[in-house]
Each structure stands twice: as C-alpha cells, then as structure tokens.
Amino acid sequence: MEIIGGMVVILGDDPGAHSSQNEQDNRFYAKFAMIPMLEPSDSQESKDFIRLGMEISEEFDTPVLFRMVTRISHSKGVVETAEPVE
C-alpha cells in the first residue's frame, strides 16, 4: 500500500519546566532519527512552518518534526494568511 502525502509530527516541549514538572527537550529525536525538525520563534512562523513542513515531507518522503515550546504555544499574535493549497 502506498501512502501519498506528508507527515508533520508536532512536539510540545517545556524548556525550563514552566508549565510542567519536568523539563522536556525533543530535539534529540530528530537527530537520532535523522529527520528534519522545524522550530518556530513566533506565531507567524508557527503557521508558515506547518506548510513548509508538509512541503518538505512530501518532497523528500520523510516525516518532519515540528517543535513547539511553551513560550510560543502560549503566545498570540497577528498572522498573515495565505491561499489554501489543493
């Protein structure tokens, strides 16, 4: 069976243990698995990197890790939308 499409795995890290009892750093999973990882620094990049992750995944036929940290997950900001992709 052939699967057509991309796969982005979203990871929720908590550096500094701001919202949980343990500090989490999943960057080593990407290195260990030898797959790309994207790490946004603001709300706009969070939106843009999901699309980029899907494009990378589909082009290279590999999963992409998407690392969200507590500070970015709990932030908010204005983002520019783009046209949907078919």
mmCIF file of C-alpha atoms in Angstrom:
data_model
loop_
_atom_site.group_PDB
_atom_site.id
_atom_site.type_symbol
_atom_site.label_atom_id
_atom_site.label_comp_id
_atom_site.label_asym_id
_atom_site.label_seq_id
_atom_site.Cartn_x
_atom_site.Cartn_y
_atom_site.Cartn_z
ATOM 1 C CA MET A 1 0.000 0.000 0.000
ATOM 2 C CA GLU A 2 1.395 3.381 -0.978
ATOM 3 C CA ILE A 3 0.659 6.438 1.108
ATOM 4 C CA ILE A 4 0.642 9.751 -0.706
ATOM 5 C CA GLY A 5 1.040 12.878 1.387
ATOM 6 C CA GLY A 6 3.168 14.492 4.034
ATOM 7 C CA MET A 7 3.509 13.944 7.755
ATOM 8 C CA VAL A 8 4.356 16.608 10.328
ATOM 9 C CA VAL A 9 4.666 15.452 13.942
ATOM 10 C CA ILE A 10 4.040 18.257 16.422
ATOM 11 C CA LEU A 11 6.019 18.016 19.656
ATOM 12 C CA GLY A 12 5.317 20.088 22.753
ATOM 13 C CA ASP A 13 8.475 20.850 24.712
ATOM 14 C CA ASP A 14 8.755 22.653 28.032
ATOM 15 C CA PRO A 15 12.290 24.001 28.438
ATOM 16 C CA GLY A 16 12.753 25.383 31.919
ATOM 17 C CA ALA A 17 9.723 23.401 33.163
ATOM 18 C CA HIS A 18 7.433 26.463 33.053
ATOM 19 C CA SER A 19 4.164 24.528 32.693
ATOM 20 C CA SER A 20 5.037 21.039 33.858
ATOM 21 C CA GLN A 21 7.048 19.216 36.492
ATOM 22 C CA ASN A 22 9.712 18.005 34.099
ATOM 23 C CA GLU A 23 11.856 19.748 31.531
ATOM 24 C CA GLN A 24 11.404 18.344 28.031
ATOM 25 C CA ASP A 25 13.720 18.650 25.018
ATOM 26 C CA ASN A 26 12.764 16.559 21.989
ATOM 27 C CA ARG A 27 15.414 17.916 19.595
ATOM 28 C CA PHE A 28 17.428 14.739 20.094
ATOM 29 C CA TYR A 29 14.660 12.656 18.499
ATOM 30 C CA ALA A 30 15.156 14.423 15.169
ATOM 31 C CA LYS A 31 18.916 13.958 15.351
ATOM 32 C CA PHE A 32 18.585 10.299 16.347
ATOM 33 C CA ALA A 33 16.030 9.569 13.599
ATOM 34 C CA MET A 34 17.967 11.673 11.044
ATOM 35 C CA ILE A 35 14.860 13.603 10.019
ATOM 36 C CA PRO A 36 14.316 17.363 9.698
ATOM 37 C CA MET A 37 12.939 19.429 12.552
ATOM 38 C CA LEU A 38 11.379 22.880 12.410
ATOM 39 C CA GLU A 39 11.296 25.184 15.423
ATOM 40 C CA PRO A 40 9.257 28.400 15.073
ATOM 41 C CA SER A 41 10.079 31.534 17.027
ATOM 42 C CA ASP A 42 6.712 33.322 16.818
ATOM 43 C CA SER A 43 3.074 32.918 15.793
ATOM 44 C CA GLN A 44 3.682 33.761 12.120
ATOM 45 C CA GLU A 45 6.487 31.211 11.813
ATOM 46 C CA SER A 46 4.307 28.618 13.550
ATOM 47 C CA LYS A 47 1.707 28.954 10.810
ATOM 48 C CA ASP A 48 4.232 29.184 7.979
ATOM 49 C CA PHE A 49 6.377 26.269 9.184
ATOM 50 C CA ILE A 50 3.444 23.831 9.167
ATOM 51 C CA ARG A 51 3.047 24.385 5.423
ATOM 52 C CA LEU A 52 6.829 24.250 4.945
ATOM 53 C CA GLY A 53 6.971 21.014 6.951
ATOM 54 C CA MET A 54 4.333 19.426 4.734
ATOM 55 C CA GLU A 55 6.205 20.515 1.604
ATOM 56 C CA ILE A 56 9.499 19.094 2.913
ATOM 57 C CA SER A 57 7.810 15.866 3.978
ATOM 58 C CA GLU A 58 6.119 15.347 0.618
ATOM 59 C CA GLU A 59 9.206 16.237 -1.438
ATOM 60 C CA PHE A 60 11.657 14.059 0.483
ATOM 61 C CA ASP A 61 9.193 11.347 1.598
ATOM 62 C CA THR A 62 10.081 11.683 5.278
ATOM 63 C CA PRO A 63 8.328 12.786 8.456
ATOM 64 C CA VAL A 64 9.157 16.249 9.782
ATOM 65 C CA LEU A 65 9.228 17.109 13.482
ATOM 66 C CA PHE A 66 7.678 20.431 14.479
ATOM 67 C CA ARG A 67 8.936 21.536 17.904
ATOM 68 C CA MET A 68 6.674 23.887 19.847
ATOM 69 C CA VAL A 69 7.948 25.287 23.130
ATOM 70 C CA THR A 70 5.855 26.616 25.983
ATOM 71 C CA ARG A 71 6.535 30.297 25.311
ATOM 72 C CA ILE A 72 5.468 30.061 21.660
ATOM 73 C CA SER A 73 2.487 27.809 22.398
ATOM 74 C CA HIS A 74 1.126 30.295 24.943
ATOM 75 C CA SER A 75 1.811 33.403 22.865
ATOM 76 C CA LYS A 76 -0.510 35.127 20.434
ATOM 77 C CA GLY A 77 -0.037 37.500 17.567
ATOM 78 C CA VAL A 78 -1.351 38.649 14.235
ATOM 79 C CA VAL A 79 -0.538 36.333 11.332
ATOM 80 C CA GLU A 80 -0.927 36.807 7.609
ATOM 81 C CA THR A 81 -2.980 34.124 5.902
ATOM 82 C CA ALA A 82 -2.193 32.505 2.577
ATOM 83 C CA GLU A 83 -4.245 30.883 -0.130
ATOM 84 C CA PRO A 84 -5.200 27.239 0.571
ATOM 85 C CA VAL A 85 -3.178 24.556 -1.193
ATOM 86 C CA GLU A 86 -5.073 21.930 -3.186
#
